[in-house]
Every structure is written in structure tokens, then in C-alpha cells.
Short mmCIF file of C-alpha atoms in Angstrom, two decimals:
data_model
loop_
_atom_site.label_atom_id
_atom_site.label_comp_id
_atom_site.label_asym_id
_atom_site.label_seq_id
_atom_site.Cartn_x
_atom_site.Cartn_y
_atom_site.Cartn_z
CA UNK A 1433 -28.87 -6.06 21.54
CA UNK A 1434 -25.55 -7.56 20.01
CA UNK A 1435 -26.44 -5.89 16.90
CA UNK A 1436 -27.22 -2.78 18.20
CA UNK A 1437 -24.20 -2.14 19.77
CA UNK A 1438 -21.95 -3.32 16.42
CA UNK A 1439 -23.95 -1.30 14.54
CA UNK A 1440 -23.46 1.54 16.96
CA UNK A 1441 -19.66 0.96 17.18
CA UNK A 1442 -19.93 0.73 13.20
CA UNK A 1443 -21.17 4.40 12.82
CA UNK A 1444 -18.79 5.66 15.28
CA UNK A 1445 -15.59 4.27 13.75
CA UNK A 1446 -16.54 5.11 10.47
CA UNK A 1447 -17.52 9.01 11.91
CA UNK A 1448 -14.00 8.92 13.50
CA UNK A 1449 -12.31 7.49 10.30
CA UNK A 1450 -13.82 10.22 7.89
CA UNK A 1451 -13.97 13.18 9.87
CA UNK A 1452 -12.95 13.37 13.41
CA UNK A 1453 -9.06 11.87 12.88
CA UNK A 1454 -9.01 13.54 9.25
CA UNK A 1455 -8.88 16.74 10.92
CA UNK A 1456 -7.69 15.74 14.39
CA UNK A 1457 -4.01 13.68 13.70
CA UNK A 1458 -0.35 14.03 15.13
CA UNK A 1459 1.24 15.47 11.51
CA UNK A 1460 -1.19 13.31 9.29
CA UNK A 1461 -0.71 10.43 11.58
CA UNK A 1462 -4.03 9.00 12.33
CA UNK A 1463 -4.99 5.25 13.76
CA UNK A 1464 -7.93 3.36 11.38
CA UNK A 1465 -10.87 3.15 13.75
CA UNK A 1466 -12.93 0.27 11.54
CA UNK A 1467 -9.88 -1.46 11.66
CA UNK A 1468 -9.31 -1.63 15.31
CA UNK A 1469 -13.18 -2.36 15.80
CA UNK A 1470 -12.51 -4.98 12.90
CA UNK A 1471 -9.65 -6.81 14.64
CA UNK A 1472 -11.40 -7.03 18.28
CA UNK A 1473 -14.50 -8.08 17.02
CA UNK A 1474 -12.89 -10.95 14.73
CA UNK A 1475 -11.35 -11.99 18.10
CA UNK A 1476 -14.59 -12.07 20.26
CA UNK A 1477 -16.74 -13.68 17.48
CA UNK A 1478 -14.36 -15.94 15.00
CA UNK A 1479 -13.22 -15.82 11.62
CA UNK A 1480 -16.49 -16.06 9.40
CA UNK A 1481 -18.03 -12.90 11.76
CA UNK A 1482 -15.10 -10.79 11.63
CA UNK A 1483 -14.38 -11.28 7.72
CA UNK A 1484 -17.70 -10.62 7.18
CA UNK A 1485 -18.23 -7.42 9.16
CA UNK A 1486 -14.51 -5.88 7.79
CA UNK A 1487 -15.81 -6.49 4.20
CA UNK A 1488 -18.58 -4.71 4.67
CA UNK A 1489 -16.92 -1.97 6.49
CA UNK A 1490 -14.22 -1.70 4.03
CA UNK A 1491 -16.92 -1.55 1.04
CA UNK A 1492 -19.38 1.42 2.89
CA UNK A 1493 -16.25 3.27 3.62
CA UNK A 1494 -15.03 2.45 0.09
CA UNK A 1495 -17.69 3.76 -1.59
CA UNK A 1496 -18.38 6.73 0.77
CA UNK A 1497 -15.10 8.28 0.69
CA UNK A 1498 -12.69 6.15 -1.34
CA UNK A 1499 -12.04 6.80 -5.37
CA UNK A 1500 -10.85 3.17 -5.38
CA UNK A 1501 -13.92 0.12 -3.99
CA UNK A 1502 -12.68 -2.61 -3.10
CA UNK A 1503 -8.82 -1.67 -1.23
CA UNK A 1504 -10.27 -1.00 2.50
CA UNK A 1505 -12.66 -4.10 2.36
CA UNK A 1506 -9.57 -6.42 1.31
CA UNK A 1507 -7.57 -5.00 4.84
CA UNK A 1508 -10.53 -4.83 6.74
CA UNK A 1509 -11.41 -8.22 5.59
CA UNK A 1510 -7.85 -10.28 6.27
CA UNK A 1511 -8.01 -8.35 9.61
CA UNK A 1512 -11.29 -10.00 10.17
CA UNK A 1513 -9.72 -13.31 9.53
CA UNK A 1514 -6.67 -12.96 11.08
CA UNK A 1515 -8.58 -11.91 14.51
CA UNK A 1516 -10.78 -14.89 14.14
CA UNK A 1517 -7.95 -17.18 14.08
CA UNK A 1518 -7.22 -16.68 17.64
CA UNK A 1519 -11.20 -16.77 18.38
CA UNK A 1520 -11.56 -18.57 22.20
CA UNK A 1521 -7.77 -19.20 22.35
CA UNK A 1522 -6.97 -16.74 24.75
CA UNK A 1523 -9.17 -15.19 27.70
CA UNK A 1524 -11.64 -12.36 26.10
CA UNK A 1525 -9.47 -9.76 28.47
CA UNK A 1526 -6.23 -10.10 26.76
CA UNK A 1527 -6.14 -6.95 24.97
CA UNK A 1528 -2.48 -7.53 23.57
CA UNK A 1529 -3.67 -10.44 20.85
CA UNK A 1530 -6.64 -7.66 19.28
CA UNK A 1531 -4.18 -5.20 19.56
CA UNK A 1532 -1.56 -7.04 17.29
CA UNK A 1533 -3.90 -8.12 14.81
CA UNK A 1534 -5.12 -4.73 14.55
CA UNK A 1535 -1.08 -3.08 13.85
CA UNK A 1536 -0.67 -6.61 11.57
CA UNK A 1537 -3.91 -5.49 9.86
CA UNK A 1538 -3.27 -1.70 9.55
CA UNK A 1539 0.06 -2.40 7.62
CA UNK A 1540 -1.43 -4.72 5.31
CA UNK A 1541 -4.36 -2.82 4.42
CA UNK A 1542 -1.71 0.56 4.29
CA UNK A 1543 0.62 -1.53 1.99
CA UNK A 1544 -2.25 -2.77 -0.21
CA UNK A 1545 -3.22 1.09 -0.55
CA UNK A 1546 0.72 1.79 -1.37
CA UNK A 1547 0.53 -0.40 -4.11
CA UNK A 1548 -2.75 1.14 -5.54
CA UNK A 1549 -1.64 4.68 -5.35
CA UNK A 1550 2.08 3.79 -6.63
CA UNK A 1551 0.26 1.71 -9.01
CA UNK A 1552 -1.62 5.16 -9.94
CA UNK A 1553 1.50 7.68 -10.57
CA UNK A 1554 2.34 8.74 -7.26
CA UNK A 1555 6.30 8.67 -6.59
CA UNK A 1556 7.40 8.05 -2.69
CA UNK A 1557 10.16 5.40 -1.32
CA UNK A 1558 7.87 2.90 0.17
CA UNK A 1559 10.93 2.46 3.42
CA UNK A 1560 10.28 5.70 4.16
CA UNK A 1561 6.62 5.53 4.18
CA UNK A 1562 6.81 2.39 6.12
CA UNK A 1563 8.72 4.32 8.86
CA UNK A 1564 7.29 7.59 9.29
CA UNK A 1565 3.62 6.63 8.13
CA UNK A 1566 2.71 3.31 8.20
CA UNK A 1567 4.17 1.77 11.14
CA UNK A 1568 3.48 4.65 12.87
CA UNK A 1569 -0.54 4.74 11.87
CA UNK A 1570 -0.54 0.67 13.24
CA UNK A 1571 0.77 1.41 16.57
CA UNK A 1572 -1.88 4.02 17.21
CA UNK A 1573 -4.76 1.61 15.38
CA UNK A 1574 -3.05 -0.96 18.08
CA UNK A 1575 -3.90 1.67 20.76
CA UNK A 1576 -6.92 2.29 20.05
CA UNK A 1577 -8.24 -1.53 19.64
CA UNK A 1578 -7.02 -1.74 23.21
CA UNK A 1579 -9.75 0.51 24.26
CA UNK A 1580 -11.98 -0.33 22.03
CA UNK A 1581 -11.85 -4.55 22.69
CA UNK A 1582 -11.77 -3.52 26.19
CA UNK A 1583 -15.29 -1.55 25.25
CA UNK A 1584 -17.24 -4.55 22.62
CA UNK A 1585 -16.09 -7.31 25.24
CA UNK A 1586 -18.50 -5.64 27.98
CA UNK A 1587 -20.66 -4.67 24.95
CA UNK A 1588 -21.05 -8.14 24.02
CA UNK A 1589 -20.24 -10.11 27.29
CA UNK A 1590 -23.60 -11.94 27.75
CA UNK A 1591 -24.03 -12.86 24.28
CA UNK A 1592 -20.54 -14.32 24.43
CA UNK A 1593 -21.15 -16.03 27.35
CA UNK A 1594 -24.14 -17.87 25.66
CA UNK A 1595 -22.44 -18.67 22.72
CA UNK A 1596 -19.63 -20.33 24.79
CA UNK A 1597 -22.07 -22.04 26.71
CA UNK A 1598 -23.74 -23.28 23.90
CA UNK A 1599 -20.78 -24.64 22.42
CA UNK A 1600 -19.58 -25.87 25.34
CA UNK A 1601 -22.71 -28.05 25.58
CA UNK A 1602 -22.90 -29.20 21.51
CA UNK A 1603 -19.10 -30.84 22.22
CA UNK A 1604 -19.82 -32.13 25.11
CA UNK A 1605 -22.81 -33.85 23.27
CA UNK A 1606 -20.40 -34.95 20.79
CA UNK A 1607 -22.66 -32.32 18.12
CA UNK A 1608 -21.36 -31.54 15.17
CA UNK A 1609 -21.48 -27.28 14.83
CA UNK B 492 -0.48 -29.00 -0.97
CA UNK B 493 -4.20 -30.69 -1.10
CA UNK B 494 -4.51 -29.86 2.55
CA UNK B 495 -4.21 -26.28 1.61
CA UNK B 496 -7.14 -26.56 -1.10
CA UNK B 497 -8.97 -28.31 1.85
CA UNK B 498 -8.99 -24.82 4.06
CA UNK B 499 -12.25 -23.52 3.34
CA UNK B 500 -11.39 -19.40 5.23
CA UNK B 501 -8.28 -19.51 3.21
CA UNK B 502 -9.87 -20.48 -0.10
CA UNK B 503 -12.62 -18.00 0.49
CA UNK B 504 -10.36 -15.62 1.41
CA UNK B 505 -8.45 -15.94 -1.55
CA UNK B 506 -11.11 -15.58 -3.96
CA UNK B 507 -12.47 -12.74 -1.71
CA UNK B 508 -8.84 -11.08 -2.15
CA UNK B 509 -9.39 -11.70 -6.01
CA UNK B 510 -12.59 -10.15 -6.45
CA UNK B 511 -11.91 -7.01 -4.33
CA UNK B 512 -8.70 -6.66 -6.23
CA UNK B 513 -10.89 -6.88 -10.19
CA UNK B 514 -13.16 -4.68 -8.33
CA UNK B 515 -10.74 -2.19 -7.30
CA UNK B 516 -9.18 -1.95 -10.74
CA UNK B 517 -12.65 -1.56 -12.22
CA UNK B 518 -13.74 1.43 -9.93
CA UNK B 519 -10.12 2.81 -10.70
CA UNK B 520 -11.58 3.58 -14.09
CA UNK B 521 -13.16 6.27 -15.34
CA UNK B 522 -16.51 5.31 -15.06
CA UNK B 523 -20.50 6.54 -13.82
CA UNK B 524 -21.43 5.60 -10.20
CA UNK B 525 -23.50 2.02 -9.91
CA UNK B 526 -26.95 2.28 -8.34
CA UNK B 527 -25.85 0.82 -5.54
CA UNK B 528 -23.41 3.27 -4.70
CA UNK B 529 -25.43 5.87 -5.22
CA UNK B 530 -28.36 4.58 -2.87
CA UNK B 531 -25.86 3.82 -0.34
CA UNK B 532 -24.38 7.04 -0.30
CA UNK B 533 -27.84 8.68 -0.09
CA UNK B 534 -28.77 6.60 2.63
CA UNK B 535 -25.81 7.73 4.69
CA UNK B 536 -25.59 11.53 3.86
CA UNK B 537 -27.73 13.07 6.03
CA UNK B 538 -26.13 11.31 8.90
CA UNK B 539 -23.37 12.61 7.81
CA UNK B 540 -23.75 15.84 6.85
CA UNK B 541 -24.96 16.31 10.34
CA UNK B 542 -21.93 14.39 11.83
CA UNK B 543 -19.60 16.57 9.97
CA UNK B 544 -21.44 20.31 11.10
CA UNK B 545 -21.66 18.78 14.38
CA UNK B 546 -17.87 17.89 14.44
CA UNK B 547 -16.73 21.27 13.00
CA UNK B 548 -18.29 23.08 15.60
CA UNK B 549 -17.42 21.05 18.16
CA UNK B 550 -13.14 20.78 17.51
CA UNK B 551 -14.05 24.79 16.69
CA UNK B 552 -15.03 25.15 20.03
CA UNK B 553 -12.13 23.16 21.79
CA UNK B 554 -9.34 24.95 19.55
CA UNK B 555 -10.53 28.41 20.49
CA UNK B 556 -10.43 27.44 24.58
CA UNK B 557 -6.72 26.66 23.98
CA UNK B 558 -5.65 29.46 21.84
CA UNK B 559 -7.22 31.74 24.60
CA UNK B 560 -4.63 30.94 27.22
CA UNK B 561 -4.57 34.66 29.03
CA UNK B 562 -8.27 34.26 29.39
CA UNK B 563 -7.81 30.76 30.83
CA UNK B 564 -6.04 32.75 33.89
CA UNK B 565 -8.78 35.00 33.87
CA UNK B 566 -11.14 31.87 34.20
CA UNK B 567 -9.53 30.63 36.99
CA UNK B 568 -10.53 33.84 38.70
CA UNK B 569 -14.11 34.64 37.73
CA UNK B 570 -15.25 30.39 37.14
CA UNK B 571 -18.55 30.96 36.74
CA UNK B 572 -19.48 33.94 35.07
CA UNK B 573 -16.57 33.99 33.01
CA UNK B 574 -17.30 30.24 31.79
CA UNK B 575 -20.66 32.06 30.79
CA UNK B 576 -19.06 34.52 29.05
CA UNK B 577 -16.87 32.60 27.25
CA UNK B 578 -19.87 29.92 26.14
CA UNK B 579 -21.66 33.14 24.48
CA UNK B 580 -18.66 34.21 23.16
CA UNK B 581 -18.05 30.88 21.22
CA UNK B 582 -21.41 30.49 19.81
CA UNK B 583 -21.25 33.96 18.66
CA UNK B 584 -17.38 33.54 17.26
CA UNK B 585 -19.01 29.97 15.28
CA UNK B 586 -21.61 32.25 13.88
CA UNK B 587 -19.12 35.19 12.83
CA UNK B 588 -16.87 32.62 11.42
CA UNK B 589 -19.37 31.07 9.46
CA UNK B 590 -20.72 34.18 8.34
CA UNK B 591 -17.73 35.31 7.27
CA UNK B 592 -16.51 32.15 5.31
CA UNK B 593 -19.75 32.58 3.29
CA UNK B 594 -19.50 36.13 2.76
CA UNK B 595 -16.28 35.71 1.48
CA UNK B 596 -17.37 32.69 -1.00
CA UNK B 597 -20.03 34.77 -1.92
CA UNK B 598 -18.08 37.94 -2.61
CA UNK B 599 -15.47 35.27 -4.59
CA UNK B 600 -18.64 33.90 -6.81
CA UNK B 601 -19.47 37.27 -8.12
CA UNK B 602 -15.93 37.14 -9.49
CA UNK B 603 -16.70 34.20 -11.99
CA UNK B 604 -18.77 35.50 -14.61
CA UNK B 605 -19.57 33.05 -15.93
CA UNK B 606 -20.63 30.60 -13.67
CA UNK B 607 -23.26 29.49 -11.70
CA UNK B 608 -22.65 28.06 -8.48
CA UNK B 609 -23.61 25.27 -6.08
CA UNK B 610 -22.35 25.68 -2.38
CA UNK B 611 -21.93 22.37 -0.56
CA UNK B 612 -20.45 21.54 2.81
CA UNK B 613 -17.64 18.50 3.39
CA UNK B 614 -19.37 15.82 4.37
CA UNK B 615 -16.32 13.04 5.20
CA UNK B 616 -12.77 12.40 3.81
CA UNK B 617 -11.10 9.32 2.92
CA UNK B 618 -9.01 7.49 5.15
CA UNK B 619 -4.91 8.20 5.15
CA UNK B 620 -3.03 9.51 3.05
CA UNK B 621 -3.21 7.47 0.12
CA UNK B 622 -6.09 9.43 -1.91
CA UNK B 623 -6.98 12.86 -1.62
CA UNK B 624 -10.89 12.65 -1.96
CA UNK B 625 -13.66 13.94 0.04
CA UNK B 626 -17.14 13.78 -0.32
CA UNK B 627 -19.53 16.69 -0.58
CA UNK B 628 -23.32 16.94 0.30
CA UNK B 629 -24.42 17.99 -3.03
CA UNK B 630 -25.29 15.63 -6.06
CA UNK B 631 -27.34 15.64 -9.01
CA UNK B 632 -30.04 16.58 -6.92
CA UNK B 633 -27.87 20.30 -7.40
CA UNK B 634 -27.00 19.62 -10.88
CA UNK B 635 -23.57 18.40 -10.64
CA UNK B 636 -21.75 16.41 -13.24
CA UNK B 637 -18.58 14.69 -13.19
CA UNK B 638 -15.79 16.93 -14.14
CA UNK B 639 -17.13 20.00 -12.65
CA UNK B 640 -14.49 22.39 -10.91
CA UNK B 641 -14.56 22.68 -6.86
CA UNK B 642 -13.36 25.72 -5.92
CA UNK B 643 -13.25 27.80 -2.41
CA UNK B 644 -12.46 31.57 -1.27
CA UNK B 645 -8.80 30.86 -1.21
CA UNK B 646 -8.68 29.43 -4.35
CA UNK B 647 -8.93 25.73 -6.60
CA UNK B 648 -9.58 22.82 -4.54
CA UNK B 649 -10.56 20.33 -6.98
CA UNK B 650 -13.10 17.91 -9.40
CA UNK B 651 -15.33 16.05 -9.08
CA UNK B 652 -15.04 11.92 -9.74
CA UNK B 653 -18.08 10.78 -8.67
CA UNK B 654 -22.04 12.15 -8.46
CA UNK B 655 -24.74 10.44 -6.92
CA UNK B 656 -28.21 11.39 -6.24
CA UNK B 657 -27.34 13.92 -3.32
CA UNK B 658 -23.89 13.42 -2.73
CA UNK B 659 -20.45 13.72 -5.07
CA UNK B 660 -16.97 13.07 -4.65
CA UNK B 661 -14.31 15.64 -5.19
CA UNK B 662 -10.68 14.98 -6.01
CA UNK B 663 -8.58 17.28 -4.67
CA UNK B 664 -5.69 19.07 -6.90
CA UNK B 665 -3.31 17.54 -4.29
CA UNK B 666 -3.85 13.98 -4.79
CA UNK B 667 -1.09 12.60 -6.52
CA UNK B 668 -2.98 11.79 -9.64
CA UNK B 669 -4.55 14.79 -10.13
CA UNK B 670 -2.78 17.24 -12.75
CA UNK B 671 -3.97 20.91 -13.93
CA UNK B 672 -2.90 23.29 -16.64
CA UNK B 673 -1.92 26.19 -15.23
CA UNK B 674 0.26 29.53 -16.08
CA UNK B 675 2.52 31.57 -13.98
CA UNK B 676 0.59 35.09 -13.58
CA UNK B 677 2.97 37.54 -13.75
CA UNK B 678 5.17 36.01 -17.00
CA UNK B 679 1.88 33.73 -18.29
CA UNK B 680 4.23 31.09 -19.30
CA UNK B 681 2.22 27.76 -19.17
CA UNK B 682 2.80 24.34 -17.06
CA UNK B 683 1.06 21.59 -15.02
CA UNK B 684 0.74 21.50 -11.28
CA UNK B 685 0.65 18.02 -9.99
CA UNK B 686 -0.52 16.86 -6.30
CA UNK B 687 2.95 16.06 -4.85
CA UNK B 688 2.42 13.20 -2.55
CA UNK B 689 3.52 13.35 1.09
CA UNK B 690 3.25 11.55 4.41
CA UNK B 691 2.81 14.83 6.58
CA UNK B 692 0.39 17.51 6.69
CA UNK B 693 2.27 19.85 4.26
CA UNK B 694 0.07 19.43 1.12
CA UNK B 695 2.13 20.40 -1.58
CA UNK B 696 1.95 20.68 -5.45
CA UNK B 697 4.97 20.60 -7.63
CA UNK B 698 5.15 22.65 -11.21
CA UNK B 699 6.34 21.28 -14.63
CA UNK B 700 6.56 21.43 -17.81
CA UNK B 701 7.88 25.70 -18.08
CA UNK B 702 9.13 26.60 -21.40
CA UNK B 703 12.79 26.95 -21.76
CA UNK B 704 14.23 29.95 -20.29
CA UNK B 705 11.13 30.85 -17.29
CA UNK B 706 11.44 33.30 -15.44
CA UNK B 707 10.37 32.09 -11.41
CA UNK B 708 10.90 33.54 -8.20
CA UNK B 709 9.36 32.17 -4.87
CA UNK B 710 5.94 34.52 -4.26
CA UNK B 711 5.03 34.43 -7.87
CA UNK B 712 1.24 33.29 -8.10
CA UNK B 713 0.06 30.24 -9.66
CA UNK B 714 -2.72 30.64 -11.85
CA UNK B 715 -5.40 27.80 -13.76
CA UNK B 716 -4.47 28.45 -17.48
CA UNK B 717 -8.02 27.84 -18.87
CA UNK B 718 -6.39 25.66 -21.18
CA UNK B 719 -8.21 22.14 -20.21
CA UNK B 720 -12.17 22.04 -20.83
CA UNK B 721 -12.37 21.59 -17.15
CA UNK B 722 -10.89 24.51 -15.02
CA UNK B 723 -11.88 28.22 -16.04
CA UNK B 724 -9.10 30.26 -16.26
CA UNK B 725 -7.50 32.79 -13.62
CA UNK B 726 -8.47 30.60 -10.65
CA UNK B 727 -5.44 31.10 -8.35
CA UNK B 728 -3.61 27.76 -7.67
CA UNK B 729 -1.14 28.90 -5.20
CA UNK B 730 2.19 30.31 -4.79
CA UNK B 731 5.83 29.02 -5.39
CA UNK B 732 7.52 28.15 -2.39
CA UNK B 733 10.81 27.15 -3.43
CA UNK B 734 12.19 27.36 -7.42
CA UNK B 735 13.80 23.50 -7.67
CA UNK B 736 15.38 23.50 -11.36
CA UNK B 737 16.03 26.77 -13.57
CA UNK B 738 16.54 25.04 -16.69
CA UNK B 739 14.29 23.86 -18.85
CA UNK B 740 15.85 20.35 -19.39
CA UNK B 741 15.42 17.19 -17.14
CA UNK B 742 12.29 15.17 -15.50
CA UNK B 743 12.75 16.94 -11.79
CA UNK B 744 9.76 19.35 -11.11
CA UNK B 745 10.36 23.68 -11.74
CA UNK B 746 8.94 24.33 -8.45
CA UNK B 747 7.14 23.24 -5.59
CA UNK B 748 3.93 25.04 -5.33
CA UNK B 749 2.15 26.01 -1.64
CA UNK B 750 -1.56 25.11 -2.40
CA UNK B 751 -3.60 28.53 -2.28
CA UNK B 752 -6.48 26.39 -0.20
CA UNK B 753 -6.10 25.22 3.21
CA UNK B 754 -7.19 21.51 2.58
CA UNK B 755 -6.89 20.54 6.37
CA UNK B 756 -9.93 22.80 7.26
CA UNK B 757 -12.11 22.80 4.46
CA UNK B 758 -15.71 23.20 5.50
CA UNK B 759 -17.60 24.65 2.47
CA UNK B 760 -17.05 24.57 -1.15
CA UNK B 761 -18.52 25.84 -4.47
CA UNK B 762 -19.03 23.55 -7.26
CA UNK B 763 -18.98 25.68 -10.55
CA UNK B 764 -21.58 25.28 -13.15
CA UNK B 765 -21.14 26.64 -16.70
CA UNK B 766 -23.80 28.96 -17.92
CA UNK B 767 -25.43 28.11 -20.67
CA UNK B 768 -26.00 30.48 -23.82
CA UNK B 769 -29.69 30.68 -23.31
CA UNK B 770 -29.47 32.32 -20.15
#
């Protein structure tokens, strides 16, 4: 059921990504749907998880939609990381800590794209892009992981639970995981 | 320093970083489309394609109810009926619109000669602002090959990059790598229009390269020269907005161009195909 509902929350942030916020923005500002699915879901299932699912985000969006493979995967990927670094380190309902990762994450992946296009021909002063694109695009990707972690943590709540548990239990046995 | 070698995520991440980044300079390239991308991209195009109808009509819908504010009051008035009205109404002003966006492609395709045409709907865009791509649901399943001109009613919108089986991707002329030779209709003097990159919604194209002494004056239309193997001539381009240097001399741009195409609502294209001689 897990699956189901990541690979449900999958299509819809790519379907939001590449059409719905392409054509519905505030002035070309937008917020990066995989990423803010990518940041909440690194913090409800760890580091290897989270990597794992941005990278292969990145590369389907890549290669749908991108002329460059390989630039989305590498944000979607360190915001995969980055979430699973605070994996069971702060209660599943703290929306702030996804919500961070995902603005942290949505500059990154925006800067790594900077570099490609500058690196490309295109002439813009990368301070002003910070300020009137970038940093504006991460503080609506942090808005909308709010409401999305808010959404995959009841998604996924059981299955978390079990996986706690069952970690719980494999320390307490003195297991090795 | 050996405890850093000893963190496994950072390592991996590192060479992850690495690979993406050879990758990304590799796909950069000019280059054909690998089987997996094309597979992919087949698998997930009639998901989309249906996505994308589904969304046009649906934000069509929506932006009609709030440019129709005096019949909002009206609503209030007669709920019911009037919400039946209006729900008729919509589906018939969808169909009209559509109708009339293909009529006028059509009526625009008898126009080029020489040409035979694919239409194709937009089928997703990429992400940002970065890259001005989009992919359309029509691949070599239609006959199309890199290179091939993308054009609409209004006007040029682009090339295509990429082809797979049943899907391509199209680079739009304002992507800030894309360039086209192109000459001012009324005085045919000859320059290149180059995607002029920007953070807003006001796509814009800047004009270069005018012999010494042009004459330009904001209004004047902005037509493909024919010159490059890949746009036919006479396909309008757009229209200067604003004349930025008279002289010849200098790097700065001769004007800034207002794309003929509306790039924020583009729904259906045409992807040109050169006749042959045998036909």
C-alpha cells in the first residue's frame, strides 16, 4: 500500500511540475512539487530511501521534459539525503524540518541549473536571480512540502509505525540493522 | 580526513554527484535519444497527453468563471438554472475555442507550400525557467526528425532536440540558447534573434547582428530569413518592441523582439515536414 501511494504522489508531482504550475505561477514563480514530495519523504523514510526516490524522480523528469539528464536528479537526489539526515530525529508532525530541507533543496537544485544554463550562453546576474527567482521558488516548494508531509505522513503512518517498531525491537535485541 | 572517506551516503553521494554531472554534459550534446529514453518516454505519453487535455480544459474552465464577473451577479440571482447555463456554455466555448485554434492552424498550413505537416498537442514543459523545452505527443511514429521547425498560427515557436518513438522535444526560439536567422520584413536587412533569458513571464527575444546603417522602428515585423537549412523563410518571428542601439557597432543587442507566439498557452503545434521532389 506504501508503494501505491508514493507512486501515486509520484505522478501527481510530476503532473503538477510539467503542466499544472507551468501554466498556473505568480509571474513565472512556481514551487518544485517532486522536490517537496522528495524532501518529506527523505524525512519519513531515511537517507538511502529518499536519495533513491529523488534520483529517480529527477532522471524521469529529466528525460521527459529536460534537454539536459542528469541536473534535476542531482537536486532531487541531495534533497533526498539531506531529508534523511534528520530521519526519526524529530516527531513525524514537525512540518518545519521537511519544509527547510525542501527551500535548502530547491536552491541547490535551482543553482545547479544556473550553472548549466550560464554554462550554456545565457547572460543574467545570478544576485538577481537569487532574489526575485530562486529564493522566491524555495519558499513556495517550502509551502507546499508542508502540505504535502502533512499528506505522506497519514499516507504512510502504519507502515512507519512498523518500521519503528521493528527497529525499536532489533536494538533492543542488541541486532545489528 | 579518513573519517570522511569512512561516510559511506557521502561517498556515494559524491560519486552519484559525479556521474549525474558526466551525464549531464553528455546529454548537453548534440546527440540521438538512447533506447531507454525513448521507451520511457513512450511509456509515459499517453498518461500524459491525457493529463495535459485534461488540464487545459480544466484551468479553461476556471479562467472563463472569473473573467465573467457581471454574470457572477447574475448567478447569484438565478443559482440553479443559471449554473446550468453557464456549464453548457463552457463546454460549448472549449469546443468553439478548439475549433477555432485548429481552423486557424489549418488555414496557416495552406500558407506553407511546401510543407507537409504534423499537428501535435503539448504534452508537459520543463520545470523553471532555466530551459525552454516542452515535449510534444508526436514522434517518429509521425515522421519527425531532429531539426524539424515547430511552428503555430501566430507564428515560429521552435525545433525540435529530441524524437522518440511517439513523443519529441521541442526547443523553443526563447530559450536562451536557441538562435535563428531572421530579416526585418519591411527593409529585409538580415540578423539573428536570440531567446533573451528572463526570470518573469515576459518571454522576450533580442535582435543582432543588423548591417550598419538599419533602418528599425518599434512595430516593424520580424521575419525567419530562410537563410539556415532549418527554418523556411517568411515565418513571422515577432515584432520589435523597443529599438536598443542604432548603430551598427558594439556587442549590446539592436532590439528586443516581442515573440509573435504566446508561449504561456501553447496547446497545439505543427511540426513542418519538407516535401520531397517525388511528390
Amino acid at each position: 500500500m506504501r508503494r501505491l501511494y508514493i507512486v501515486i504522489a509520484a505522478a501527481a508531482g510530476l503532473y503538477l511540475d510539467s503542466v499544472f504550475f507551468a501554466r498556473v505561477n505568480i509571474s513565472g514563480i512556481r514551487p518544485d512539487a517532486i522536490m517537496a514530495l522528495t524532501a518529506s519523504l527523505g524525512v519519513l523514510l531515511g537517507m538511502k530511501k529518499g536519495a533513491l526516490f529523488g534520483l529517480i524522480m529527477g532522471l524521469v523528469a529529466d528525460v521527459l521534459y529536460s534537454p539536459m539528464v542528469g541536473l534535476s536528479a542531482m537536486g532531487y537526489m541531495f534533497a533526498g539525503l539531506l531529508g534523511g539526515a534528520f530521519y526519526q530525529k524529530y516527531y513525524a508532525d514537525n512540518i518545519i524540518i521537511p519544509a527547510l530541507v525542501a527551500a535548502v533543496g530547491a536552491i541547490f537544485k535551482e543553482c545547479v541549473m544556473a550553472a548549466a544554463c550560464a554554462a550554456g550562453g545565457a547572460k543574467f546576474g545570478f544576485f538577481t536571480v537569487l532574489g526575485t527567482y530562486i529564493l522566491p521558488c524555495a519558499l513556495l516548494s517550502a509551502a507546499v512540502c508542508m502540505l504535502t508531509h502533512a499528506l505522506m505522513r497519514r499516507a504512510l503512518a502504519g507502515q512507519l509505525k512498523v518500521e519503528h517498531a521493528y527497529e525499536r525491537d532489533s536494538h533492543a535485541q542488541g541486532g545489528v540493522k | 580526513m579518513r573519517g570522511l572517506f569512512k561516510n559511506k551516503p557521502l561517498i556515494i553521494m559524491l560519486v552519484a554527484v559525479l556521474l549525474l554531472g558526466v551525464l549531464a554534459f553528455i546529454t548537453s550534446a548534440d546527440r540521438s535519444v538512447s533506447w531507454v529514453e525513448s521507451t520511457l518516454g513512450s511509456v509515459f505519453q499517453p498518461v500524459q497527453t491525457f493529463a495535459a487535455k485534461a488540464s487545459n480544459s480544466i484551468i479553461g474552465f476556471f479562467q472563463r468563471i472569473f473573467k465573467t464577473s457581471d454574470a457572477d451577479k447574475e448567478l447569484e440571482q438565478l443559482q440553479v438554472r443559471m449554473a446550468q447555463l453557464e456549464q453548457a456554455a463552457d463546454e460549448n466555448a472549449t469546443l468553439k475555442a478548439e475549433n477555432e485554434r485548429l481552423k486557424k492552424l489549418l488555414n496557416y498550413v495552406e500558407t506553407l507550400e511546401n510543407y507537409d505537416y504534423v499537428t501535435a498537442v503539448v504534452t508537459g514543459n520543463s520545470q523553471g525557467v532555466w530551459f525552454e523545452t516542452f515535449t510534444i505527443n508526436a514522434g517518429r511514429n509521425k515522421g519527425i526528425k531532429k531539426d524539424m521547425s515547430v511552428v503555430c498560427a501566430d507564428g515560429l515557436v521552435g525545433r525540435i532536440i529530441e524524437v522518440g518513438a511517439n513523443w519529441s522535444k521541442v526547443t523553443a526560439i526563447i530559450d536562451a540558447s536557441s538562435e535563428v536567422s531572421v530579416m526585418v520584413e519591411r527593409t529585409r536587412d538580415i540578423g539573428v534573434v536570440r531567446g533573451a533569458f528572463s526570470t518573469a513571464d515576459d518571454n522576450q527575444l533580442e535582435l543582432y547582428y543588423l548591417p550598419s546603417g538599419f533602418d528599425l522602428v518599434p512595430g516593424d515585423r520580424i521575419v525567419t530569413s530562410g537563410m539556415s537549412s532549418i527554418f523556411p523563410k517568411s515565418i513571422v518571428v515577432g515584432t520589435v518592441s523597443e529599438v536598443t542601439r542604432r548603430s551598427a557597432e558594439g556587442t549590446q543587442s539592436n532590439a528586443i523582439i516581442e515573440p509573435a507566439v504566446d508561449f504561456g498557452h501553447l496547446e497545439e503545434v505543427l511540426v513542418l515536414i519538407e516535401k520531397t521532389g517525388e511528390e
